[in-house]
PDB file of C-alpha atoms in Angstrom:
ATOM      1  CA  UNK K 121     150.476  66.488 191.329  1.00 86.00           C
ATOM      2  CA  UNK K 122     154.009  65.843 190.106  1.00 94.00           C
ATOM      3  CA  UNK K 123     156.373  67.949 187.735  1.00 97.00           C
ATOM      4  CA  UNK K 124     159.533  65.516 186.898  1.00 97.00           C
ATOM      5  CA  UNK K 125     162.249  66.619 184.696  1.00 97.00           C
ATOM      6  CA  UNK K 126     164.357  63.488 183.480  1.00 97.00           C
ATOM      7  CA  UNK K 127     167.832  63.935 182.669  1.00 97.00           C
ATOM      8  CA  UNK K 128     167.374  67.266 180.972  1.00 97.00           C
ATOM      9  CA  UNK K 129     169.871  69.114 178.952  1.00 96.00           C
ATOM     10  CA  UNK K 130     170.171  71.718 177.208  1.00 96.00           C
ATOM     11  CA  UNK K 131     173.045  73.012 174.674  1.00 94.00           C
ATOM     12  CA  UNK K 132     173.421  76.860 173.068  1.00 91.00           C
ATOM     13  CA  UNK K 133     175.816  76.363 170.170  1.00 86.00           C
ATOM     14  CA  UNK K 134     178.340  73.734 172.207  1.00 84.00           C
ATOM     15  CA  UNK K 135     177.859  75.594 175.283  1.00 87.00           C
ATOM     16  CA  UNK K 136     175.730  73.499 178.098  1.00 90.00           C
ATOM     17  CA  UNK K 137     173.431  75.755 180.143  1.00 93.00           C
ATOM     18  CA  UNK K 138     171.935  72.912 181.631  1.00 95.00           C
ATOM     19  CA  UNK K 139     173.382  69.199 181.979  1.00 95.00           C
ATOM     20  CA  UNK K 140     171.923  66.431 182.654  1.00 94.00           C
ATOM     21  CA  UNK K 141     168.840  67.702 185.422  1.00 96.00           C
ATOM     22  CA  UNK K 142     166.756  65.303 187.447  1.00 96.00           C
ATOM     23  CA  UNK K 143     164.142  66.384 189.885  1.00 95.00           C
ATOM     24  CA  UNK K 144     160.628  65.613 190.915  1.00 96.00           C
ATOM     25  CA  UNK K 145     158.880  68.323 192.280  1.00 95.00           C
ATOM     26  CA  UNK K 146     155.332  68.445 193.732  1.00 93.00           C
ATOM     27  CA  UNK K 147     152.929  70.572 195.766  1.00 92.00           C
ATOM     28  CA  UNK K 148     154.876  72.943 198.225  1.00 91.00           C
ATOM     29  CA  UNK K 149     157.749  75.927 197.322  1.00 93.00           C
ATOM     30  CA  UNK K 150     160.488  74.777 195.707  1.00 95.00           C
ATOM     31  CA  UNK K 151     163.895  77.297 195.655  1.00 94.00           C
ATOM     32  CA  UNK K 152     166.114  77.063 193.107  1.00 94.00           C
ATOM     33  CA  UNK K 153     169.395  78.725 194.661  1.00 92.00           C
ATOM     34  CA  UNK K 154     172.434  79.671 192.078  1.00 88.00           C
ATOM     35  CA  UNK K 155     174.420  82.193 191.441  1.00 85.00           C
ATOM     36  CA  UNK K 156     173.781  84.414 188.213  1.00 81.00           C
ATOM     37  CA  UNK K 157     175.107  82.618 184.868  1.00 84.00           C
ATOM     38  CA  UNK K 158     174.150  78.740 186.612  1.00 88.00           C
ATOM     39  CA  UNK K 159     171.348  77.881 183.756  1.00 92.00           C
ATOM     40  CA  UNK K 160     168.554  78.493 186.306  1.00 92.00           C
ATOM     41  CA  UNK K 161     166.467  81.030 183.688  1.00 91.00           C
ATOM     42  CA  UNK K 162     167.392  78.636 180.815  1.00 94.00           C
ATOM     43  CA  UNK K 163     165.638  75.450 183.182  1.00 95.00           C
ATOM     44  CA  UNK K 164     162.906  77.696 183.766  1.00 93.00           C
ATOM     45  CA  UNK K 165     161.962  78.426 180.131  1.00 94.00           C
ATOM     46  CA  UNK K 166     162.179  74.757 179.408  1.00 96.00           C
ATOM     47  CA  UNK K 167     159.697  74.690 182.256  1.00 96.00           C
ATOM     48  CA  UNK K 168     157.571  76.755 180.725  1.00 95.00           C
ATOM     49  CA  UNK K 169     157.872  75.448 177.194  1.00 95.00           C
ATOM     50  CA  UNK K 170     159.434  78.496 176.001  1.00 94.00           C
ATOM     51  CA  UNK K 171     162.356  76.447 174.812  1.00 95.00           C
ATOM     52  CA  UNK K 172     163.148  72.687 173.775  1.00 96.00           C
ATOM     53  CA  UNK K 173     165.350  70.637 175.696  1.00 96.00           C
ATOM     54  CA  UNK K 174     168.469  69.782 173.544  1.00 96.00           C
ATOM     55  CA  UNK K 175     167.933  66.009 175.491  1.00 96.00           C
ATOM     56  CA  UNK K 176     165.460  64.367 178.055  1.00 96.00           C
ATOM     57  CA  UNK K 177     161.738  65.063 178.695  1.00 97.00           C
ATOM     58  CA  UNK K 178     159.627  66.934 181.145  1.00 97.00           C
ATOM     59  CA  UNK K 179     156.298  65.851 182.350  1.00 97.00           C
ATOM     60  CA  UNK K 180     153.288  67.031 183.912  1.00 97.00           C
ATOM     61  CA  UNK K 181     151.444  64.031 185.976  1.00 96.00           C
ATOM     62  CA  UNK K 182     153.473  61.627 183.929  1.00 95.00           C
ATOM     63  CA  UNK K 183     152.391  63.319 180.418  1.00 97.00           C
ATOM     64  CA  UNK K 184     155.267  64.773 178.026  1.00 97.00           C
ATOM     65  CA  UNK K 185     154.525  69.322 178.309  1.00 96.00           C
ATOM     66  CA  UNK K 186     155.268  69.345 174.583  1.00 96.00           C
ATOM     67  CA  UNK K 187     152.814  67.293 173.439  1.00 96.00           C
ATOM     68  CA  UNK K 188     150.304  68.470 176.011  1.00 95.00           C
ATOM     69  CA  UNK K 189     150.696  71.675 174.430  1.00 91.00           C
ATOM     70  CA  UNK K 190     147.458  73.921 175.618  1.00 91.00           C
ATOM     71  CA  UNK K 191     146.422  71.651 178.071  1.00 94.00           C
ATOM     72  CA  UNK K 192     149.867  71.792 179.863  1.00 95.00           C
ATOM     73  CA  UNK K 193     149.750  75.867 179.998  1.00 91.00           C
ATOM     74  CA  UNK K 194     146.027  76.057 181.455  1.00 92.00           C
ATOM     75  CA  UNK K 195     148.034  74.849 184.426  1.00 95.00           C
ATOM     76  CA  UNK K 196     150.993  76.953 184.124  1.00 95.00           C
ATOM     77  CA  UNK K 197     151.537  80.278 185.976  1.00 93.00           C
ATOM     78  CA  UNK K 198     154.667  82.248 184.713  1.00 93.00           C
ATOM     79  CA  UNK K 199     156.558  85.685 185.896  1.00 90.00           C
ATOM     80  CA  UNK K 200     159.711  85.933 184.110  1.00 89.00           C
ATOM     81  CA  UNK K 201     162.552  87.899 185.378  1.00 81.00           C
ATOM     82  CA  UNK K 202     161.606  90.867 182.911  1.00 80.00           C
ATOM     83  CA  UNK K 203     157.808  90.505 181.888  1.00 79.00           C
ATOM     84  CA  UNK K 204     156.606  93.262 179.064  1.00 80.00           C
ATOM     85  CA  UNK K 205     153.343  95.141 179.041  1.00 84.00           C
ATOM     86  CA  UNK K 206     151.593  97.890 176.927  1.00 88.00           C
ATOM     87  CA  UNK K 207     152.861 101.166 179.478  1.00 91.00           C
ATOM     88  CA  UNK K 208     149.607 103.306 178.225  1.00 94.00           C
ATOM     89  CA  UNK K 209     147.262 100.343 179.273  1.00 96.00           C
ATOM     90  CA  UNK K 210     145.769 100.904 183.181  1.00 96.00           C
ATOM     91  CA  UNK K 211     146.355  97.908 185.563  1.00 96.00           C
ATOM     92  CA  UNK K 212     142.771  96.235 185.170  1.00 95.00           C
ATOM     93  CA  UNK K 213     143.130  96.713 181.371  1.00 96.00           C
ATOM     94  CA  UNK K 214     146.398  95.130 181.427  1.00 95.00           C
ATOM     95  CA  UNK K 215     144.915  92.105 183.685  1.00 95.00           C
ATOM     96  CA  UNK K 216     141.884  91.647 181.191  1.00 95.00           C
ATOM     97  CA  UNK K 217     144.215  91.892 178.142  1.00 94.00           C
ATOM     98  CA  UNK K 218     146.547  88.829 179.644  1.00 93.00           C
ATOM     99  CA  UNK K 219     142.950  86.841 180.319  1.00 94.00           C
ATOM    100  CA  UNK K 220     142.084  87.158 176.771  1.00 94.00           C
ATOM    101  CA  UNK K 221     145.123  85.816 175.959  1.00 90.00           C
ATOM    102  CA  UNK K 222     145.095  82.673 178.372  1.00 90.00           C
ATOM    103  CA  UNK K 223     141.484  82.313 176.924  1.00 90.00           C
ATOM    104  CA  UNK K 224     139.472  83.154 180.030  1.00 92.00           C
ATOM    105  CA  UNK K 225     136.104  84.883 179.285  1.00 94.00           C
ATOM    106  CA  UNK K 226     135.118  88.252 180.222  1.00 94.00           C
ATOM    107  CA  UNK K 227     132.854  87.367 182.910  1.00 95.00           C
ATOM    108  CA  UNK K 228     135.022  85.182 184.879  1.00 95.00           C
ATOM    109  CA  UNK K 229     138.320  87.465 184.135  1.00 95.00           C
ATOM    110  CA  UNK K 230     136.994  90.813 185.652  1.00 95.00           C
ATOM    111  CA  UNK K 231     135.595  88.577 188.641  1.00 95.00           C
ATOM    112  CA  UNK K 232     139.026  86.595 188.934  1.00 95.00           C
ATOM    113  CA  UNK K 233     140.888  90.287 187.993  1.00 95.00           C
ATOM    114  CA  UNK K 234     139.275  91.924 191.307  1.00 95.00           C
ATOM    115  CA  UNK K 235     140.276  88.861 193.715  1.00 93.00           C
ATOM    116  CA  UNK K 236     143.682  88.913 192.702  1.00 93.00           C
ATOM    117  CA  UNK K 237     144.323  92.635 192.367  1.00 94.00           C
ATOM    118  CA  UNK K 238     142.817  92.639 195.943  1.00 91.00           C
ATOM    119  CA  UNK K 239     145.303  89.667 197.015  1.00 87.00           C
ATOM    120  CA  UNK K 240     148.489  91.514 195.978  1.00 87.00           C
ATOM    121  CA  UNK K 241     147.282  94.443 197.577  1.00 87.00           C
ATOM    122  CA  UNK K 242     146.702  96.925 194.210  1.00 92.00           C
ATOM    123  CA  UNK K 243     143.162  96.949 194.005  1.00 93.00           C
ATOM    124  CA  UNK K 244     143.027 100.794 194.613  1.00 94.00           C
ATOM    125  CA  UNK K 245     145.390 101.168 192.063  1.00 95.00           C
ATOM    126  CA  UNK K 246     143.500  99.271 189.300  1.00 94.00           C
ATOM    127  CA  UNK K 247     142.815 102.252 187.436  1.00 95.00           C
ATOM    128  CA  UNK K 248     146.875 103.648 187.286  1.00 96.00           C
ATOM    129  CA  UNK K 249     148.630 103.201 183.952  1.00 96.00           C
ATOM    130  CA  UNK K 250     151.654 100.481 184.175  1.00 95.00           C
ATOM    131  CA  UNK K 251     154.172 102.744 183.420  1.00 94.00           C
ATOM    132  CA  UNK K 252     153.346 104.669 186.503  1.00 95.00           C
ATOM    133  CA  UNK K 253     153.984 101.494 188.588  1.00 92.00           C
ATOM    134  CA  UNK K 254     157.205 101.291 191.096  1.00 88.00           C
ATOM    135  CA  UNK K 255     159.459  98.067 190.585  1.00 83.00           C
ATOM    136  CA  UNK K 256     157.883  96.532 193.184  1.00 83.00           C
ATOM    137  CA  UNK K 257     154.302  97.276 192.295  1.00 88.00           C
ATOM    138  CA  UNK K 258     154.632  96.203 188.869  1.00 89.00           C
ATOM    139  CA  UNK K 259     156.142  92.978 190.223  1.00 86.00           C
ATOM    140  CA  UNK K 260     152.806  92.599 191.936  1.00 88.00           C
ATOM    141  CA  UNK K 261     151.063  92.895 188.894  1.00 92.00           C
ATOM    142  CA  UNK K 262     153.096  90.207 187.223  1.00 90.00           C
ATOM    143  CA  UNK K 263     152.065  87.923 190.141  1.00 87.00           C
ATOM    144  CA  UNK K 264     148.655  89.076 189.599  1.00 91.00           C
ATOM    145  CA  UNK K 265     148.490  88.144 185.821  1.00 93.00           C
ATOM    146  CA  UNK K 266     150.562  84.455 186.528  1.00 92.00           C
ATOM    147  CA  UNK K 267     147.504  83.607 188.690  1.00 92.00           C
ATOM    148  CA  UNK K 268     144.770  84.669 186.402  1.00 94.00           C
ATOM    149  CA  UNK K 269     144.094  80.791 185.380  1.00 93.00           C
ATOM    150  CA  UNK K 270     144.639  79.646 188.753  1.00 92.00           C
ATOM    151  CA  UNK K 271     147.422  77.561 187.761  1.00 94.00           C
ATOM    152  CA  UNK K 272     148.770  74.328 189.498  1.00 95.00           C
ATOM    153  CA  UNK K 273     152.171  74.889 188.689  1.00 96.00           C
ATOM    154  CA  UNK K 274     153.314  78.706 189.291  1.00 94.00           C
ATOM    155  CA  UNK K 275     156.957  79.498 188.360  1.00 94.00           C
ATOM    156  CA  UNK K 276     158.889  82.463 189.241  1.00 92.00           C
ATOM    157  CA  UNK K 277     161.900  83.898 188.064  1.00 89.00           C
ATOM    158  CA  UNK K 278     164.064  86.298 190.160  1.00 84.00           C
ATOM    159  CA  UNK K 279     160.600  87.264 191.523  1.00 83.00           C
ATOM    160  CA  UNK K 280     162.051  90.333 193.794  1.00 80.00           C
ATOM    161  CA  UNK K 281     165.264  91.105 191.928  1.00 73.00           C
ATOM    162  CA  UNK K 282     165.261  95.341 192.409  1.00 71.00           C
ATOM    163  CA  UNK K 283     163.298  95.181 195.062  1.00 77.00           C
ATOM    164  CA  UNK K 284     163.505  97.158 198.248  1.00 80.00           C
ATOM    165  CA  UNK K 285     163.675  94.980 201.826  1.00 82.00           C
ATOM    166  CA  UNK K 286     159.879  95.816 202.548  1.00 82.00           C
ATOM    167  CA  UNK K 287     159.076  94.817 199.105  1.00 80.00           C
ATOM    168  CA  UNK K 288     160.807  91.664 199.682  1.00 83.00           C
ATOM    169  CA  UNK K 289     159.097  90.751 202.340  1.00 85.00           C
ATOM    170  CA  UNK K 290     155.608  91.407 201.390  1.00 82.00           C
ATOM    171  CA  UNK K 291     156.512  89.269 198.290  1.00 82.00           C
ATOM    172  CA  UNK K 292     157.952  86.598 200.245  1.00 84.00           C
ATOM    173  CA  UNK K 293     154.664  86.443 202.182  1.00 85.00           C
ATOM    174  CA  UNK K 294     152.382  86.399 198.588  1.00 83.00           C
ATOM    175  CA  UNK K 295     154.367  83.507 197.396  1.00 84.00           C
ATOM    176  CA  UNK K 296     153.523  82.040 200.568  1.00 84.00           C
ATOM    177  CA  UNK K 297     150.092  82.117 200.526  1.00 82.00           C
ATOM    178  CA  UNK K 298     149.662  81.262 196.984  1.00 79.00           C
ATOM    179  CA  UNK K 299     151.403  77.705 197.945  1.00 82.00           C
ATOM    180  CA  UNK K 300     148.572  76.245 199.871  1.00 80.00           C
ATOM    181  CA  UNK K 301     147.453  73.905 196.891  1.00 86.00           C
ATOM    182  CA  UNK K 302     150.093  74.091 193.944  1.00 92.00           C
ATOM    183  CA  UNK K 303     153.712  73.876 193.074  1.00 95.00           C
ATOM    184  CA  UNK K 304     155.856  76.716 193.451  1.00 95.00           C
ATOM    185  CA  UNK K 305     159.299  76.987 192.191  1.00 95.00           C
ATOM    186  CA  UNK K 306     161.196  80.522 192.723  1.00 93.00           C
ATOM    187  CA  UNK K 307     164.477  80.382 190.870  1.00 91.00           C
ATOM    188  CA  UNK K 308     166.638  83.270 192.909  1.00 86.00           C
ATOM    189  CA  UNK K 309     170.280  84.299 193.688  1.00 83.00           C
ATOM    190  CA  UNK K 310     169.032  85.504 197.052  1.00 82.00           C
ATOM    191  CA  UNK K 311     168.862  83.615 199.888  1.00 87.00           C
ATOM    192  CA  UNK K 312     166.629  85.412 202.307  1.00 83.00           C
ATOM    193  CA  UNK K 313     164.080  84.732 199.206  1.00 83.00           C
ATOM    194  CA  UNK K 314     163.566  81.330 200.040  1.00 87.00           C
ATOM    195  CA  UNK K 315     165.069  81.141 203.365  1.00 84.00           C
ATOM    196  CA  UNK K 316     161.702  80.806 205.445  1.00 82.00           C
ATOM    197  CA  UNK K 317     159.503  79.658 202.910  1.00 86.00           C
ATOM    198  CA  UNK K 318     160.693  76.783 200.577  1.00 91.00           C
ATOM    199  CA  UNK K 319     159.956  73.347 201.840  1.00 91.00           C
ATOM    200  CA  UNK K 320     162.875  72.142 199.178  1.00 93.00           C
ATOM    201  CA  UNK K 321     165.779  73.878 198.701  1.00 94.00           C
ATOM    202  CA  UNK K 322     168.203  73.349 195.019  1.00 95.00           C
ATOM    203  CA  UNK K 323     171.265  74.304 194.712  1.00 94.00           C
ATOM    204  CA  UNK K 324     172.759  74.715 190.780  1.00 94.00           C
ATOM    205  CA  UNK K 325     176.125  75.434 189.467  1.00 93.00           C
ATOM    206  CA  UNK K 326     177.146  75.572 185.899  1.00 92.00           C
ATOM    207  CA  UNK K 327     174.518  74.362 184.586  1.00 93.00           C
ATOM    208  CA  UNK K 328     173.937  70.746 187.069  1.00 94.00           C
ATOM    209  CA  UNK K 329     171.764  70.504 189.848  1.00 93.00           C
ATOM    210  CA  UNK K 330     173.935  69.100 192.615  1.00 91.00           C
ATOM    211  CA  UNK K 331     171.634  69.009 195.460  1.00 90.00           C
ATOM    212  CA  UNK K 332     168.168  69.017 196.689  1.00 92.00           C
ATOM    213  CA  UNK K 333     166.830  69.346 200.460  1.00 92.00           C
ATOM    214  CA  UNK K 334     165.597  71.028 202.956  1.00 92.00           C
ATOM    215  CA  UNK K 335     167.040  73.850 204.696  1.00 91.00           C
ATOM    216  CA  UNK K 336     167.879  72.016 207.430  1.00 92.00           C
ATOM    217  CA  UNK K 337     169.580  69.279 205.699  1.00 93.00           C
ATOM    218  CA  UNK K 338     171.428  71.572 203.874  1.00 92.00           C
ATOM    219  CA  UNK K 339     173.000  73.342 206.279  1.00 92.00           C
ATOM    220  CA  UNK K 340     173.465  69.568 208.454  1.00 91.00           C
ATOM    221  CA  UNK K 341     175.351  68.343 205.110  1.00 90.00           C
ATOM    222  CA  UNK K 342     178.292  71.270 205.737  1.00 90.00           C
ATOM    223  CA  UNK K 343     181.808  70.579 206.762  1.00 87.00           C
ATOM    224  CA  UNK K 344     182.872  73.287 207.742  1.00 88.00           C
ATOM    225  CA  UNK K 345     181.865  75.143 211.419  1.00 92.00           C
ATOM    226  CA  UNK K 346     181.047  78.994 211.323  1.00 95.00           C
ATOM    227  CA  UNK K 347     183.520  81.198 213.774  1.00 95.00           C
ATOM    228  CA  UNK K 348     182.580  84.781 214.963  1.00 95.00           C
ATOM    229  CA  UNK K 349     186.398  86.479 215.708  1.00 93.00           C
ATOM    230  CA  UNK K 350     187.500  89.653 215.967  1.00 93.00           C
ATOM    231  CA  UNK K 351     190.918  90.909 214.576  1.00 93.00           C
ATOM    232  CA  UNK K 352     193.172  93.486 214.199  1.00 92.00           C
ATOM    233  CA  UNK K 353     192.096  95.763 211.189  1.00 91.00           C
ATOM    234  CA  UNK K 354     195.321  95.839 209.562  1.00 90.00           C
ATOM    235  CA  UNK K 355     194.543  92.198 209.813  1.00 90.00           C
ATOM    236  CA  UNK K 356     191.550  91.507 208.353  1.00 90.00           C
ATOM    237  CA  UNK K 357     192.803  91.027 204.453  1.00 90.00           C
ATOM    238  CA  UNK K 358     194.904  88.479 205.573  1.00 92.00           C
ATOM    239  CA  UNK K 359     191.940  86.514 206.786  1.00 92.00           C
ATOM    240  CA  UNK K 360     190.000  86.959 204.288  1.00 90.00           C
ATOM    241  CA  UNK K 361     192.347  85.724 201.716  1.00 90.00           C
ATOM    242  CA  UNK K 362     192.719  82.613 203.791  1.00 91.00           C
ATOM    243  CA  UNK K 363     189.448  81.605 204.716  1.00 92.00           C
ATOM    244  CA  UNK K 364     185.271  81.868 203.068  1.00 92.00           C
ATOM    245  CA  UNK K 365     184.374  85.001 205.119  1.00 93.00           C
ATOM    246  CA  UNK K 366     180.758  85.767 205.077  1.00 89.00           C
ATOM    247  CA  UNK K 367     180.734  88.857 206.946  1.00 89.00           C
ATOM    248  CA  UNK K 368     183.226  91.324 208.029  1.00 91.00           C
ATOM    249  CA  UNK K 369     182.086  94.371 210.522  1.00 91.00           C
ATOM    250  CA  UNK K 370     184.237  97.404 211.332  1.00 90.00           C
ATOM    251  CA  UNK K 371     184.265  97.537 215.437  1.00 86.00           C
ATOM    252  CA  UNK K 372     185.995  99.160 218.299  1.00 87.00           C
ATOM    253  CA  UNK K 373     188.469  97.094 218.840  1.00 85.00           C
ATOM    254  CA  UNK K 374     189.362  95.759 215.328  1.00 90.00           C
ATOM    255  CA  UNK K 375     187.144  93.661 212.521  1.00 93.00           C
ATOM    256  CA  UNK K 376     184.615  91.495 213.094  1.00 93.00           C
ATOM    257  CA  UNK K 377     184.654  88.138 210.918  1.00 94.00           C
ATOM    258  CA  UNK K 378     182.510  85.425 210.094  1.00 94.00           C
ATOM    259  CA  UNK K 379     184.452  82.489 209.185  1.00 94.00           C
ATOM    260  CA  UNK K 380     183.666  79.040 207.318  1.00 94.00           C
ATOM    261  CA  UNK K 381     186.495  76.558 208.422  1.00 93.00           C
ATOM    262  CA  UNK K 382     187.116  73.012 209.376  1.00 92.00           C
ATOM    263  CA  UNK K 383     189.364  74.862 212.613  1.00 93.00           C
ATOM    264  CA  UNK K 384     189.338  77.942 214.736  1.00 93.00           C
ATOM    265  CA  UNK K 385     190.783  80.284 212.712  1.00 93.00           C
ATOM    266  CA  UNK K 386     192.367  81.589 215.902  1.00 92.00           C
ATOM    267  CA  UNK K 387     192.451  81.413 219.439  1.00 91.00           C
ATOM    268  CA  UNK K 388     189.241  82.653 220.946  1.00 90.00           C
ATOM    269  CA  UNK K 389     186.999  82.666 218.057  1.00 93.00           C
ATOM    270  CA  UNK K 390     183.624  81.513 219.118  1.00 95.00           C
ATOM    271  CA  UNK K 391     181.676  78.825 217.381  1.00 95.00           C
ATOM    272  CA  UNK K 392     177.897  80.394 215.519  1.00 94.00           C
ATOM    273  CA  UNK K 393     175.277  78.530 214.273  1.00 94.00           C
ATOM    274  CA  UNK K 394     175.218  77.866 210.467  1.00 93.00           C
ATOM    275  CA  UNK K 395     172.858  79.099 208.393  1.00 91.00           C
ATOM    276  CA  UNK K 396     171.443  79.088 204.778  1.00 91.00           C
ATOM    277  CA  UNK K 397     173.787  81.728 203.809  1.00 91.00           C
ATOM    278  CA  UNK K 398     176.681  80.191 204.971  1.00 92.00           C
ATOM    279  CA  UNK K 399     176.087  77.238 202.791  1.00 91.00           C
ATOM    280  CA  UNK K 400     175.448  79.220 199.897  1.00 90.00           C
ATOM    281  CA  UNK K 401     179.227  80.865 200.672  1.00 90.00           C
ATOM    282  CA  UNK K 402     180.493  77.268 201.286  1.00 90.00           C
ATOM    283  CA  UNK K 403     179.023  75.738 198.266  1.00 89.00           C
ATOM    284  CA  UNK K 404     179.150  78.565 195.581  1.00 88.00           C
ATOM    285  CA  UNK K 405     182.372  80.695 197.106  1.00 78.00           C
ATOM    286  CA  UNK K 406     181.142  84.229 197.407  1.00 59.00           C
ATOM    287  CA  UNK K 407     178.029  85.561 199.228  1.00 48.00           C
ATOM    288  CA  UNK K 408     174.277  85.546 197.916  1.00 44.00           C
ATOM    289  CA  UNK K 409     173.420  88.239 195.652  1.00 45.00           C
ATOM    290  CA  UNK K 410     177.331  90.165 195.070  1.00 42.00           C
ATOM    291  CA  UNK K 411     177.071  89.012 191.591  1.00 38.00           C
ATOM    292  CA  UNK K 412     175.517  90.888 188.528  1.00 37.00           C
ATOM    293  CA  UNK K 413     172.102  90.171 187.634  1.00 38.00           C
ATOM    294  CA  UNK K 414     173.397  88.525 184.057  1.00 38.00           C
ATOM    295  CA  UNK K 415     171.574  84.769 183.376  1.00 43.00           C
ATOM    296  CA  UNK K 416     171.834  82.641 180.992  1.00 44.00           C
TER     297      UNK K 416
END
């Protein structure tokens, strides 16, 4: 099992959303970390055939996905950032409409419909009309229908965006079990999202993919220290226009700071242990998910 992209690029009218990408991926969750506008939706369309590279090749068990063509997409799970559906259609019409499409045969789609529905927790609710659905119920739905041909390769993009914490975290769990025996890749500006789960963490940034690890190794591979101190208020801008502050907290006794630097940023700042969000400050220079929710 082995998805490799080889020097893949792709180019929108002179403009390079994606330059020059190299990865093998196989079975396990794979997070692809960026901040919005990095080229991560325009990789994962290319991933999903949706789009030609401009240069380089992507295979599938060392076979090219474009000439694979339908043999490549029986193995290929997709939930796109914004997925459409008929609003009038009730959830286990909607689920049998998608199996048509991916060619599965009534029999086996309103047996594989009722195991899934029942995985994502929305069996009940098989009878409700999409456009009833909350965000994050319809988002369980578009797990639902990536999974109706039991794919190997299941990729999701911005999988939670609009979700609410709970939400999140019964997502986070899904993806989790859905990992035992395929490749997942979760393309996300939010780090929590792949925090606990993704045995591979990769980091992109204008369009290159400029590291790939765990999420240990990624935090081991920072310079900087992280520094809890607390100043005055009247303080606290100055600070922060001098150093990558991650948090800042509004206390008794001043502002409390979370600091990315080489130093002590002053005298009795105490020394915290890094985490995955502090290397997304370090490495992209603002926190995980302030940005818009714009993509190329």
């Amino acid at each position: 099992m082995e998805l490799e992209l080889k020097n893949v690029s792709k180019e929108f009218k002179g403009v390079h959303a994606v330059s020059d990408v190299s990865v093998s991926m196989r079975k396990g969750v794979y997070g692809l970390l960026g901040v919005n506008g990095a080229g991560k939706t325009t990789l994962m369309r290319m991933l999903c055939t949706l789009i030609r590279p401009t240069s380089g090749e992507i295979t599938w068990e060392g076979k090219n996905i474009l000439e694979m063509g339908a043999a490549y997409r029986d193995v290929l799970g997709y939930l796109p950032q914004d997925f459409g559906y008929y609003p009038d259609l009730s959830i286990s019409d909607y689920m049998m409409y998608i199996a048509s499409i991916k060619g599965i045969r009534p029999m086996a789609a309103r047996k594989r419909t009722k195991q899934l529905l029942g995985q994502v927790g929305m069996a009940k609710y098989e009878k409700r009309k999409m456009k009833t659905l909350s965000g994050g119920m319809a988002r369980r739905i578009g797990i639902a229908q990536a999974m109706l041909n039991n794919p190997k390769i299941l990729v999701l993009d911005e999988p939670t965006a609009g979700l609410d914490p709970n939400e999140r975290i019964r997502f986070r769990n899904l993806i989790s079990e859905l990992s035992d025996d395929r490749l997942v890749l979760l393309s996300t500006h939010i780090v929590s999202d792949v925090e606990f789960i993704a045995n591979q963490i990769m980091l992109m940034k204008n369009g290159e993919l400029f590291y790939e690890g765990t999420t240990e190794e990624l935090i081991s591979s920072m310079d900087e220290s992280v520094w809890h101190c607390t100043v005055p208020k009247n303080k606290a801008n100055d600070f922060m226009a001098r150093y990558l502050v991650g948090n800042v907290k509004t206390a008794p006794k001043g502002a409390e700071l979370r600091i990315l630097s080489k130093e002590p940023p002053m005298e009795g700042a105490v020394r915290e242990e890094a985490t995955l969000e502090d290397a997304f400050l370090l490495y992209f220079g603002e926190k995980a998910g302030d940005i818009d929710d714009t993509e190329i």
